[in-house]
Short mmCIF file of C-alpha atoms in Angstrom, two decimals:
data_model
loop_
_atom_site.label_atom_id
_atom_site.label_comp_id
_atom_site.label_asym_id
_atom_site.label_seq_id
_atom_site.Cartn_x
_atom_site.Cartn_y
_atom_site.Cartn_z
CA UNK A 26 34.68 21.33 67.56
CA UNK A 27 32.75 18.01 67.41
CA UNK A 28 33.37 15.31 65.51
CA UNK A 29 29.86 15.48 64.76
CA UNK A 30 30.11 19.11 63.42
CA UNK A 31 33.06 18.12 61.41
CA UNK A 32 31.25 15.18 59.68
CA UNK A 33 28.33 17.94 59.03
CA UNK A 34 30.77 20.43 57.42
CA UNK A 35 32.48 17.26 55.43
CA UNK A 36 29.30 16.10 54.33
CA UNK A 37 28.00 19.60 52.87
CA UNK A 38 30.99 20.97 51.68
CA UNK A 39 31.32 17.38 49.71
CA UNK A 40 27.75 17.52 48.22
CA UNK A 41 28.63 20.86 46.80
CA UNK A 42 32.42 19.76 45.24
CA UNK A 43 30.03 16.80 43.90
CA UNK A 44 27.84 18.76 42.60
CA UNK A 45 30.06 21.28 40.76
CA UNK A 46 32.63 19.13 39.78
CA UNK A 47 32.40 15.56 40.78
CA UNK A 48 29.07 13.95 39.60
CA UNK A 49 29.31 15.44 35.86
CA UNK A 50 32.59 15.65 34.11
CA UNK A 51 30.88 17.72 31.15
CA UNK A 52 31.88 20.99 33.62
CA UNK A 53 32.90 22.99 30.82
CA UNK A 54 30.31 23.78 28.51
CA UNK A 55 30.91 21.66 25.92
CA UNK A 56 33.00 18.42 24.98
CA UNK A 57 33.07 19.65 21.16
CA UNK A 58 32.87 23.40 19.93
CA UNK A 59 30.74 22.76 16.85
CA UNK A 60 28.28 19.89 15.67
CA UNK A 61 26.61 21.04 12.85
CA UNK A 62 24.80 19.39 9.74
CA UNK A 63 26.13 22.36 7.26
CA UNK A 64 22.95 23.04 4.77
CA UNK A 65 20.24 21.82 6.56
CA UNK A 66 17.49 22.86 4.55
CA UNK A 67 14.26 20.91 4.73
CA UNK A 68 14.29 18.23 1.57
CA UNK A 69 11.03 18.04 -0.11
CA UNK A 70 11.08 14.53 -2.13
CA UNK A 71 7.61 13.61 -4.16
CA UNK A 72 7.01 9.79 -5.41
CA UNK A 73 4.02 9.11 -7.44
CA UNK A 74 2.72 5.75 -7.77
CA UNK A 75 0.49 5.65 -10.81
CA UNK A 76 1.42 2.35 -12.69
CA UNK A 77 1.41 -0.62 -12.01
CA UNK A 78 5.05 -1.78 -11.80
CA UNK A 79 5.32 1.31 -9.72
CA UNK A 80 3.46 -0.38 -6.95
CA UNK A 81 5.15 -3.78 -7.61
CA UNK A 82 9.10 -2.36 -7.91
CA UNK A 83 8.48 0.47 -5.57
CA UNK A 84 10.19 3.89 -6.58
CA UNK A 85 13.80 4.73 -5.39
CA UNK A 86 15.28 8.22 -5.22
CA UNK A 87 19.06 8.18 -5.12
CA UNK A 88 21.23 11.15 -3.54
CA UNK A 89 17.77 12.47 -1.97
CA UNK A 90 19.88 15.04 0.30
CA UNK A 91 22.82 15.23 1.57
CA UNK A 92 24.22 15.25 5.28
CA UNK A 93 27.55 17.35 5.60
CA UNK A 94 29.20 16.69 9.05
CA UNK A 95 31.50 19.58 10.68
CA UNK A 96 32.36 19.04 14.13
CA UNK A 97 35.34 20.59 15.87
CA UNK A 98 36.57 20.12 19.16
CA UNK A 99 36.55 22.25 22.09
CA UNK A 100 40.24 23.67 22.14
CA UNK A 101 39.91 23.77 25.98
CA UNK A 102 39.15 19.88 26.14
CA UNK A 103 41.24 17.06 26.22
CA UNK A 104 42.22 15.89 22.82
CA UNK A 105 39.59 13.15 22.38
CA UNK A 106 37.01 13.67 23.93
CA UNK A 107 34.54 15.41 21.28
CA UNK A 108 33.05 12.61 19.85
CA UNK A 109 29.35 12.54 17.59
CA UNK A 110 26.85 10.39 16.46
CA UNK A 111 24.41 10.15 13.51
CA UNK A 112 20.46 9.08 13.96
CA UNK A 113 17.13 9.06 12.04
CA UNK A 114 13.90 9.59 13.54
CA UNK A 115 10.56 9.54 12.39
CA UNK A 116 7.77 12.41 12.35
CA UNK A 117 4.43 11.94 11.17
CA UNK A 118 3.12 15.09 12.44
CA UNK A 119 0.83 13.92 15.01
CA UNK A 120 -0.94 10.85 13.15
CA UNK A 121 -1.48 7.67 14.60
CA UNK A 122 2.04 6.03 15.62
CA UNK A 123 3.43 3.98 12.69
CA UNK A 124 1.40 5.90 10.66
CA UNK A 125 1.94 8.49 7.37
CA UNK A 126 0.47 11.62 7.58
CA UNK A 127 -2.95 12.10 5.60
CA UNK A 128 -2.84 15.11 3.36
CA UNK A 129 -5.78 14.15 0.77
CA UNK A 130 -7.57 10.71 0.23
CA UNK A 131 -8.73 9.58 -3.42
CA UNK A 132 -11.34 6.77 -2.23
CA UNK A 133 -13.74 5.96 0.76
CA UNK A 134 -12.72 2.45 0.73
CA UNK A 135 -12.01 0.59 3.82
CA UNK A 136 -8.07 -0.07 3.15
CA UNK A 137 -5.72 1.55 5.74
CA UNK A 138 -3.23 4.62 5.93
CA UNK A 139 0.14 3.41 4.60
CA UNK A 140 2.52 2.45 7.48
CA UNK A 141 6.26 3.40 7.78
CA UNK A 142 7.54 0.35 7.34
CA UNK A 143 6.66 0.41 3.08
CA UNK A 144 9.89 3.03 3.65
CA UNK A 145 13.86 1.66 3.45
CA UNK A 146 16.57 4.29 3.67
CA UNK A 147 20.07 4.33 3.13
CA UNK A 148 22.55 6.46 4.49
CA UNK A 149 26.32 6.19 2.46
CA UNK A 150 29.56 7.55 2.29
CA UNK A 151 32.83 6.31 0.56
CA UNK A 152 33.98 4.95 3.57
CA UNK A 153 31.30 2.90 4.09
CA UNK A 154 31.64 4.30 8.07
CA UNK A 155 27.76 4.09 8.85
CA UNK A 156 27.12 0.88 10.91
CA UNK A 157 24.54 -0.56 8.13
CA UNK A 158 25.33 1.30 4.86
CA UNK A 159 22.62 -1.17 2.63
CA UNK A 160 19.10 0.02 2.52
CA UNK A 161 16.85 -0.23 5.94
CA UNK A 162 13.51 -0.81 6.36
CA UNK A 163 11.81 1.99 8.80
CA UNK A 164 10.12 0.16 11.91
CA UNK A 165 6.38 -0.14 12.05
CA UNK A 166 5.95 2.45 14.60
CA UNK A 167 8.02 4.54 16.89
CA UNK A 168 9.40 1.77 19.27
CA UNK A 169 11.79 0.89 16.86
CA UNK A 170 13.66 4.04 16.93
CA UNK A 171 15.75 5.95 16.73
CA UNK A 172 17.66 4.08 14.33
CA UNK A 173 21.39 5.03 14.51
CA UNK A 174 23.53 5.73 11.98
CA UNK A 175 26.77 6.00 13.55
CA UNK A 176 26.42 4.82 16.99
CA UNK A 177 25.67 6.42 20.58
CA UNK A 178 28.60 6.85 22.50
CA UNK A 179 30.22 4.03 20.35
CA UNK A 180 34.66 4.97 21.13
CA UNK A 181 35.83 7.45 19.64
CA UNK A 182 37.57 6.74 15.83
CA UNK A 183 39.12 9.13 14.29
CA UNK A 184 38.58 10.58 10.94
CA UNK A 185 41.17 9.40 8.51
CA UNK A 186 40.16 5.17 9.98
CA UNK A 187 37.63 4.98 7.02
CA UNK A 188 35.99 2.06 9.14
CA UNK A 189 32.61 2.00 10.73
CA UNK A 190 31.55 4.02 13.38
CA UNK A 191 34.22 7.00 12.38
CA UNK A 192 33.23 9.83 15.26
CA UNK A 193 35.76 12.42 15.93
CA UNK A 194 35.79 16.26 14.93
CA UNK A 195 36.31 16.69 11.42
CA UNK A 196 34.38 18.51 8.29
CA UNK A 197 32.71 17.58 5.17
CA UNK A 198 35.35 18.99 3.25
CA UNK A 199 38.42 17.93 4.80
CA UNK A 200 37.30 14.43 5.04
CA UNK A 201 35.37 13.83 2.32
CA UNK A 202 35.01 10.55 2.25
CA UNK A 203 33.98 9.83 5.78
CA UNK A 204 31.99 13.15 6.40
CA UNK A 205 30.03 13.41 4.07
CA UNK A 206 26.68 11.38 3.72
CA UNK A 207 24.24 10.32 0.37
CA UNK A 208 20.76 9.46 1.55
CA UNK A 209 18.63 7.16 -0.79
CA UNK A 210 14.99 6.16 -0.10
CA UNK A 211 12.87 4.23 -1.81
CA UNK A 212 9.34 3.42 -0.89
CA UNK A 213 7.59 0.22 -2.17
CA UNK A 214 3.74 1.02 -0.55
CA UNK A 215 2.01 -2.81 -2.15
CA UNK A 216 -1.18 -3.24 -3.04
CA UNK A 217 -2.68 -2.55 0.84
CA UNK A 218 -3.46 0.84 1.47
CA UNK A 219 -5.82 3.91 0.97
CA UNK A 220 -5.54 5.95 -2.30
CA UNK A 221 -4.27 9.52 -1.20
CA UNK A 222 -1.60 11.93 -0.42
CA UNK A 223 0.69 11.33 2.37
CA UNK A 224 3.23 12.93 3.95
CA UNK A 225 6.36 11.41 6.16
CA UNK A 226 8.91 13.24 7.47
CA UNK A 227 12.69 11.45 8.12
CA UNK A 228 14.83 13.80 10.34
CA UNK A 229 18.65 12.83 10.54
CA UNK A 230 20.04 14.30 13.84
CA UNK A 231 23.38 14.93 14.60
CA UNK A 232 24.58 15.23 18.08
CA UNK A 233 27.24 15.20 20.26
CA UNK A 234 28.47 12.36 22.54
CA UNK B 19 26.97 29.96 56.56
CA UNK B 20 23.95 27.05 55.83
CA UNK B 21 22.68 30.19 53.50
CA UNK B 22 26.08 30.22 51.33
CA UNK B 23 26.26 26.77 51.42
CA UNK B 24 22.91 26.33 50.48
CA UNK B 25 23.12 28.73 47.19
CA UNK B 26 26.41 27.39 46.49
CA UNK B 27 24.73 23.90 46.18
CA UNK B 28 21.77 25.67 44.13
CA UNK B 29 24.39 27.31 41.72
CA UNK B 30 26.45 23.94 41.43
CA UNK B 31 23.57 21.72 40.60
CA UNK B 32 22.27 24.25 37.86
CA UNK B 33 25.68 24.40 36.32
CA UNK B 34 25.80 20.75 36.43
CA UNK B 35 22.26 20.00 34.75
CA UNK B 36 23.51 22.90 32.00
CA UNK B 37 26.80 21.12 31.24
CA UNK B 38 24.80 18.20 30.02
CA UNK B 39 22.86 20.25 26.92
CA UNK B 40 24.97 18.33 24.17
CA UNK B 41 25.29 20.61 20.61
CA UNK B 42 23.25 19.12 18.08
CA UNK B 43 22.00 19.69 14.78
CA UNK B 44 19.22 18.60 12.17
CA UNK B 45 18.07 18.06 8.96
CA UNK B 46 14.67 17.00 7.44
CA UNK B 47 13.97 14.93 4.43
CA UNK B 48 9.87 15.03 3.84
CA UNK B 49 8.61 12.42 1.68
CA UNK B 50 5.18 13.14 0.11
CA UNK B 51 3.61 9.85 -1.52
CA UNK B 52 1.14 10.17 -4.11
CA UNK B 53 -0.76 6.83 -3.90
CA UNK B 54 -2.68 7.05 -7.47
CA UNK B 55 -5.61 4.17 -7.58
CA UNK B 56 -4.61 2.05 -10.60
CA UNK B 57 -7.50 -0.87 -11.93
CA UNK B 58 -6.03 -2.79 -14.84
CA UNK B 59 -8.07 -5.34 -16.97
CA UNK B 60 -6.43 -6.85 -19.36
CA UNK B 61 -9.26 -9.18 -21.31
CA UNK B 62 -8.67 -11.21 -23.99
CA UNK B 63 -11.60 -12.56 -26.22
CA UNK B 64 -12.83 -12.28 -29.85
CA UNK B 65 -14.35 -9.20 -30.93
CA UNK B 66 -17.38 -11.24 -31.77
CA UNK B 67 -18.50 -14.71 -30.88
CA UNK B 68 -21.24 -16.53 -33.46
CA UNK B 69 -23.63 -19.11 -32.47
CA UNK B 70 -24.84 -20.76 -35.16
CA UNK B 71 -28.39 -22.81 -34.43
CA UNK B 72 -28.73 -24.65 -37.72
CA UNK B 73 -29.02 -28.36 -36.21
CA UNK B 74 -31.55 -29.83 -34.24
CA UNK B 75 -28.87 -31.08 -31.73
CA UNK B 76 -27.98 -27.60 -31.56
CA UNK B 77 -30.92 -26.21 -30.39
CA UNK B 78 -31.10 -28.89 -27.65
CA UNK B 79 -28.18 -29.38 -26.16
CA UNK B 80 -26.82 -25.90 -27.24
CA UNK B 81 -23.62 -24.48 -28.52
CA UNK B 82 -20.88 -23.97 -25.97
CA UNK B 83 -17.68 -21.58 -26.29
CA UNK B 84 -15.20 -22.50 -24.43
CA UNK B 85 -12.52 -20.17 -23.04
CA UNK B 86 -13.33 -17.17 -25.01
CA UNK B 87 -12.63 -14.42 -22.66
CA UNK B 88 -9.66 -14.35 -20.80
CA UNK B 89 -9.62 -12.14 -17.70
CA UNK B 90 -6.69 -10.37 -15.84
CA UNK B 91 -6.62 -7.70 -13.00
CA UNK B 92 -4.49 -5.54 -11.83
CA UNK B 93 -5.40 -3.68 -8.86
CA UNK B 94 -3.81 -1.59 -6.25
CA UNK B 95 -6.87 -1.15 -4.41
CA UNK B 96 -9.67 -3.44 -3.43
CA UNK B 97 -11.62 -4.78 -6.34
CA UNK B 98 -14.67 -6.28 -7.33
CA UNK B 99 -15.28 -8.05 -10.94
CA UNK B 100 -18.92 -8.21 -12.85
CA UNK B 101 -20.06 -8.72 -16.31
CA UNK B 102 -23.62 -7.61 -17.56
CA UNK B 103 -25.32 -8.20 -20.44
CA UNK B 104 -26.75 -5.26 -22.60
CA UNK B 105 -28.20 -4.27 -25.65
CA UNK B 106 -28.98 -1.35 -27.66
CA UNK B 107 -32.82 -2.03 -28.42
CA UNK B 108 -35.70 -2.79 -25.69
CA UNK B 109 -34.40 -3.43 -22.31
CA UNK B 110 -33.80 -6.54 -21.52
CA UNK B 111 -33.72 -7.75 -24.78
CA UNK B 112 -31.75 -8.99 -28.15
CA UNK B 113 -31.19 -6.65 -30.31
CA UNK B 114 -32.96 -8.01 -33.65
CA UNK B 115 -30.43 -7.64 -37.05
CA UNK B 116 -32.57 -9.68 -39.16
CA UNK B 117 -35.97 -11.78 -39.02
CA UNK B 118 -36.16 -14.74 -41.36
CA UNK B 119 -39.93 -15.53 -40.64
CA UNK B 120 -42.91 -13.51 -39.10
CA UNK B 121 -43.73 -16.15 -37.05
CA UNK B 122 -42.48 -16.00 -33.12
CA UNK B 123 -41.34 -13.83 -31.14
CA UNK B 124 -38.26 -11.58 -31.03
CA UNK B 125 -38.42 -10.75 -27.44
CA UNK B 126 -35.10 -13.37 -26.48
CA UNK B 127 -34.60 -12.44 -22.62
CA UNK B 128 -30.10 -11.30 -22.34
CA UNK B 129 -30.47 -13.60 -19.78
CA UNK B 130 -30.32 -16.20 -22.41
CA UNK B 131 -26.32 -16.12 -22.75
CA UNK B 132 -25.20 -18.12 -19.60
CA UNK B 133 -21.76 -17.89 -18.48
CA UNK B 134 -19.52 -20.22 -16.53
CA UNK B 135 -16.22 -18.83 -14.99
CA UNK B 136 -12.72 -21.04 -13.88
CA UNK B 137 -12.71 -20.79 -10.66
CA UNK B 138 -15.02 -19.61 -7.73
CA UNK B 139 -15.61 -16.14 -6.46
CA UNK B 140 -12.97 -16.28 -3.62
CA UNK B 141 -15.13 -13.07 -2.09
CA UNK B 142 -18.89 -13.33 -1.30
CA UNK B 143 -19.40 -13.85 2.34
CA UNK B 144 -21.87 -11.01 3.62
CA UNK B 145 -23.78 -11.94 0.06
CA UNK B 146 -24.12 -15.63 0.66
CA UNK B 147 -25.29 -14.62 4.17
CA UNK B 148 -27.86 -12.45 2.71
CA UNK B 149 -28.82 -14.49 -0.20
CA UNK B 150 -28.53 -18.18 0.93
CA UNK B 151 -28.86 -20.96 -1.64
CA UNK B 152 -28.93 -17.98 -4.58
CA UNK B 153 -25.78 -18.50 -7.07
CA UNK B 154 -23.54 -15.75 -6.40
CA UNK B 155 -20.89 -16.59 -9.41
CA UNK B 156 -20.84 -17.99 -12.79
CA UNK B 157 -18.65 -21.05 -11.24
CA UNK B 158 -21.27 -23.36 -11.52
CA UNK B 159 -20.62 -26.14 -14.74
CA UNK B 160 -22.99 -25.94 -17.42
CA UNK B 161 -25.96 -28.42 -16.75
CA UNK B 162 -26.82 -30.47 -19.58
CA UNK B 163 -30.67 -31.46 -18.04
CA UNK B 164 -32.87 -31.31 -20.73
CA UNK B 165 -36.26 -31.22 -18.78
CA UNK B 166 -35.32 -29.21 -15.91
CA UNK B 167 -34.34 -25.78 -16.27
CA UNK B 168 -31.17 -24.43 -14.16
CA UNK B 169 -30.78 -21.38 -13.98
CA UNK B 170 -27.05 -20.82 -12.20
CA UNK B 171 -25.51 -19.14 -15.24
CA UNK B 172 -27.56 -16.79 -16.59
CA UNK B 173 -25.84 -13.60 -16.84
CA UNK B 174 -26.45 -10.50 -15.27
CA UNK B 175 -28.35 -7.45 -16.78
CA UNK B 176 -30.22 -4.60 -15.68
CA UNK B 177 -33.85 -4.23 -16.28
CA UNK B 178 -32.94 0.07 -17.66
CA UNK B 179 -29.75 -1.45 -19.83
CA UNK B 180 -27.46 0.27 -17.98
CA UNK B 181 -24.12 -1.03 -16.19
CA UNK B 182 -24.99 -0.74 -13.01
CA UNK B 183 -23.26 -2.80 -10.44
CA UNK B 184 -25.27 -5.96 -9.64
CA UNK B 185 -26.98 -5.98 -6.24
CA UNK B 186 -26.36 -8.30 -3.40
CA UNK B 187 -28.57 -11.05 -5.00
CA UNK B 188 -26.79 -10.93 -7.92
CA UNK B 189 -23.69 -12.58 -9.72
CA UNK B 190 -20.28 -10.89 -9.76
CA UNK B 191 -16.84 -13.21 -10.97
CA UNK B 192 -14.82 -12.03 -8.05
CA UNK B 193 -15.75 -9.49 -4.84
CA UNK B 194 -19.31 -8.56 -3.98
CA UNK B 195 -21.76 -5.68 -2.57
CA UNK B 196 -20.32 -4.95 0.39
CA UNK B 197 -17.30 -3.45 1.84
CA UNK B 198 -17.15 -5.77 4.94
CA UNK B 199 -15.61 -8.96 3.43
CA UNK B 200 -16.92 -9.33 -0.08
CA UNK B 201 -14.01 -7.80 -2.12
CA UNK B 202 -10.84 -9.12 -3.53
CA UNK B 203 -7.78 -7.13 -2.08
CA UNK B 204 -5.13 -5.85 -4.67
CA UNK B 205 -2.45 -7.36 -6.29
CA UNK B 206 -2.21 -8.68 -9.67
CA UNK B 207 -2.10 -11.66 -11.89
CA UNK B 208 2.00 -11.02 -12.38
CA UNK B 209 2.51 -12.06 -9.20
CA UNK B 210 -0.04 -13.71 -7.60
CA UNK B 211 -0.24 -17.51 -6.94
CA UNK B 212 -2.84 -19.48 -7.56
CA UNK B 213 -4.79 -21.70 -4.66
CA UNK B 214 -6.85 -24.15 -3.95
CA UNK B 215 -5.76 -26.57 -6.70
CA UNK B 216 -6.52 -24.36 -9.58
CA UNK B 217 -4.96 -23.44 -12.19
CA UNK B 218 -5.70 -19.20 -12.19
CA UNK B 219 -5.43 -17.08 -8.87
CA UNK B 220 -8.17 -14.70 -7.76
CA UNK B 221 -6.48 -11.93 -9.99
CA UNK B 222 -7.20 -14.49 -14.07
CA UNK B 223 -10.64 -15.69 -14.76
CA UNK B 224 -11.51 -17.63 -17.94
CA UNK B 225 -14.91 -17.75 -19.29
CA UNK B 226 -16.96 -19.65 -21.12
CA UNK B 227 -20.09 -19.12 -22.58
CA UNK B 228 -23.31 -21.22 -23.98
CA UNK B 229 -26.52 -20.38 -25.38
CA UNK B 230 -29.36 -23.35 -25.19
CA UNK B 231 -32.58 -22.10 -26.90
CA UNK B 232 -33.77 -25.78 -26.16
CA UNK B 233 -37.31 -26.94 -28.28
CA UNK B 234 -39.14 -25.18 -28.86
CA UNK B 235 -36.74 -22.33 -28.31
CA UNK B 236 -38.17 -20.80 -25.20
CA UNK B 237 -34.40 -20.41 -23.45
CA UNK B 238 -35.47 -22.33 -20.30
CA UNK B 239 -32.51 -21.33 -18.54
CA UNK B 240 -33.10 -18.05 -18.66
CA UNK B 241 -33.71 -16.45 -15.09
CA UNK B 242 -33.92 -12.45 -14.29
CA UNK B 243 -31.02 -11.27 -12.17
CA UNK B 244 -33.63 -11.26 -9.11
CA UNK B 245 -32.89 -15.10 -9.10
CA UNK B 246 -36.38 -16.20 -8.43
CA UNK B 247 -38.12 -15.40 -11.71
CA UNK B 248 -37.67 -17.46 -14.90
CA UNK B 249 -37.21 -15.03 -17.61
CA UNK B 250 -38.22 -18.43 -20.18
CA UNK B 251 -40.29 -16.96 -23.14
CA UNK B 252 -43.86 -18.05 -23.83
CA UNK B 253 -43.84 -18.48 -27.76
CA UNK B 254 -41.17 -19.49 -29.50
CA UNK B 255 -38.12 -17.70 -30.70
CA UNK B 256 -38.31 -16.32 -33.76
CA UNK B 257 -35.55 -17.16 -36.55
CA UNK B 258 -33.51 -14.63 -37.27
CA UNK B 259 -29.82 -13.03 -36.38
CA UNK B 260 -29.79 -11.13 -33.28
CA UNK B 261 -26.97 -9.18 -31.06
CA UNK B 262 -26.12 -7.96 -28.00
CA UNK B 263 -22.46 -7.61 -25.94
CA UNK B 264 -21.31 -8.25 -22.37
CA UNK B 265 -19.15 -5.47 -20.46
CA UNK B 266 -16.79 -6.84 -17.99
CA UNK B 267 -16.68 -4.56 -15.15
CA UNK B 268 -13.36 -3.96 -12.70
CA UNK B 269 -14.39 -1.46 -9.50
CA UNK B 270 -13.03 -0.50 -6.61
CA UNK B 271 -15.22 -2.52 -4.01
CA UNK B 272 -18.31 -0.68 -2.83
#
């Protein structure tokens, strides 16, 4: 043989090894056995602004929903290596980005559609583990998200650290404190926008590193 | 060989690209907003206000109230602010309580009751445009000519007594006809700071009124809302106690 046919041979044989086993390490099918948000029920919340210090305070709804982390590990994978993270996007059904969705408008006036950034949420636990547990103002449109919660591909910590950025397996009950999640929101719209009835969706995704 | 290795490659890369699905999960929160249009005016004034002619000074240089109505808004959309002048009687007109002579006549124009407001109409752009050199406001001070009538105060009425928002030649306090620049955008009074070195913000108006039947008492100063005729009587008021009111008007601009 060649050393020309060998290099072939080395050269094909190698793109296949890469490709099965070299260029992903994810070969198994999955780093953790279970990520799951345990009732995940849609969460219908209704503020009505119809006074006056409504507009100027802005209406807050505590304990909204609820996010209740269970993620175990694949039993075939390396002990750390299932890791998660925690994000919040934004879906105004199809509007205009930055945008609430139109259901009904009270006036013809000239004012515009409220924008997302009249919204502030605030995602909590005892532990304090999200990476900005105060209240956060949405972005004015879509470039400014997703917003993370617990970070992407942040190390892995542990449950049990009760520090930020906790992302190993673990479940809502077991680990109370760290695992499981209060949302608030509050909405403050001003004085700046159409009369109507809007709607804005705020989808918390939990996923695995 | 090149086949196998070929579908070997095929297979590989397809486990590969599968291995990187990551398990993930969701949950919605939908937030439905009820924006409700709120107009507050919160006005505070006598529920009556006496003039008094019994002096000859009176009748000349005429009897001014100052600062009886006191004006606040509230508004969470975009507003505009008028007051008109109406009556219960002939259109247009006084309402006669009680005549003390048969001499005259009774026919005092509402136009008669001029108004001056703290602080200009921050709002009237697309009127002035339309209207040049036609007072838009009730800013303008009281004149105290005696031979020359001036007509910048005269308040607003309709010629059917209705309430009807003015037209575009017409006086409003704050905002305008129009929805292109002449409104006042919401806010309130509660928070709102005031400007342009005076004392109330766009969102607290006080106002003061005067009534100057001059002599004879033909109310000079009295002008129809088109701004260009004098709505000055021909003979003489006659004595007597008359009445009408003035609604103050908070819209969402139009």
């Amino acid at each position: 043989m060649s050393t020309c046919f060998l290099m072939k041979r080395f050269l094909t044989y190698g793109i296949v090894l890469l490709s099965l086993f070299g260029y992903n390490k994810n070969v198994f099918p999955q780093l953790c056995q279970t990520v799951e948000l345990v009732d995940d029920e849609t969460v219908q919340a209704q503020v009505v602004f119809d006074a006056f210090s409504k507009y100027n305070g802005g209406i807050t709804i505590n304990n909204v929903a609820q996010l209740k982390v269970k993620v175990d590990s694949n039993a075939a994978e390396p002990a750390g290596s299932c890791s998660w993270y925690l994000k919040l996007e934004v879906d105004n059904m199809g509007s205009p980005d930055g945008e609430w969705e139109e259901l009904i408008s009270y006036s013809a006036g000239i004012l515009p559609k409220p924008t997302w950034d009249i919204v502030s949420v605030r995602v909590r636990n005892n532990c304090s583990t999200p990476v900005n547990d105060g209240f956060v103002n949405l972005p004015v449109n879509s470039t400014g998200l997703p917003y993370y919660i617990i970070d992407l591909a942040s190390p892995l910590l542990r449950v049990g650290a009760c520090v930020d950025n906790v992302n190993g397996p673990g479940n809502y009950i077991q680990n109370y404190e760290e695992l499981y999640f209060n949302i608030d929101v509050r909405v403050k719209p001003g004085y700046s926008y159409n009369p109507g009835i809007y709607d804005l969706n705020l989808r918390f995704i939990l996923q695995e590193n | 060989m090149r086949k196998v290795t070929i579908c070997l490659a095929v297979v590989g890369a397809m486990i590969s690209s599968a291995a990187k699905a990551q398990l993930a999960d969701e949950k919605d929160v939908t937030v439905t907003m009820d924006l409700q249009p709120v107009l507050e005016l919160e006005m505070n004034t006598p529920n009556q206000i006496n003039f008094t002619f019994d002096e000859i000074n009176e009748y000349l240089s005429g009897i001014v109230q100052y600062g009886a109505t006191d004006l606040k808004v509230s508004s969470t959309v975009s507003w505009d602010l008028y007051a008109v002048a109406r009556s219960s009687g002939v259109a247009g007109q006084w309402d006669q309580q009680v005549a003390y002579s048969t001499g005259g006549s009774a026919a005092i124009p509402l136009s008669a009751l001029e108004l001056h407001q703290r602080g200009v109409n921050p709002s009237y752009v697309d009127a002035a445009l339309a209207s040049p050199g036609v007072s838009l406001d009730y800013s303008n001070p009281f004149t105290s000519t005696v031979t020359t009538p001036v007509a910048n105060n005269s308040v607003f009425y309709n010629v059917d007594n209705s309430n009807t928002a003015p037209l575009i030649s017409n006086k409003y306090i704050a905002g305008h006809k129009g929805t292109v620049t002449d409104f006042v955008l919401g806010g309130s009074y509660l928070t709102a700071v005031a400007t342009g070195g005076v004392s109330e913000s766009n969102f607290h108006y006080t106002v003061d009124y005067r009534i100057k039947p001059g002599l004879p008492a033909l109310f000079s100063n009295a002008q129809n809302p088109d701004n260009a005729t004098s709505d000055a009587m021909l003979t003489y008021a006659q004595p007597g106690v008359y009445t009408m009111y003035v609604q103050y008007i908070l819209l969402e601009d139009q």
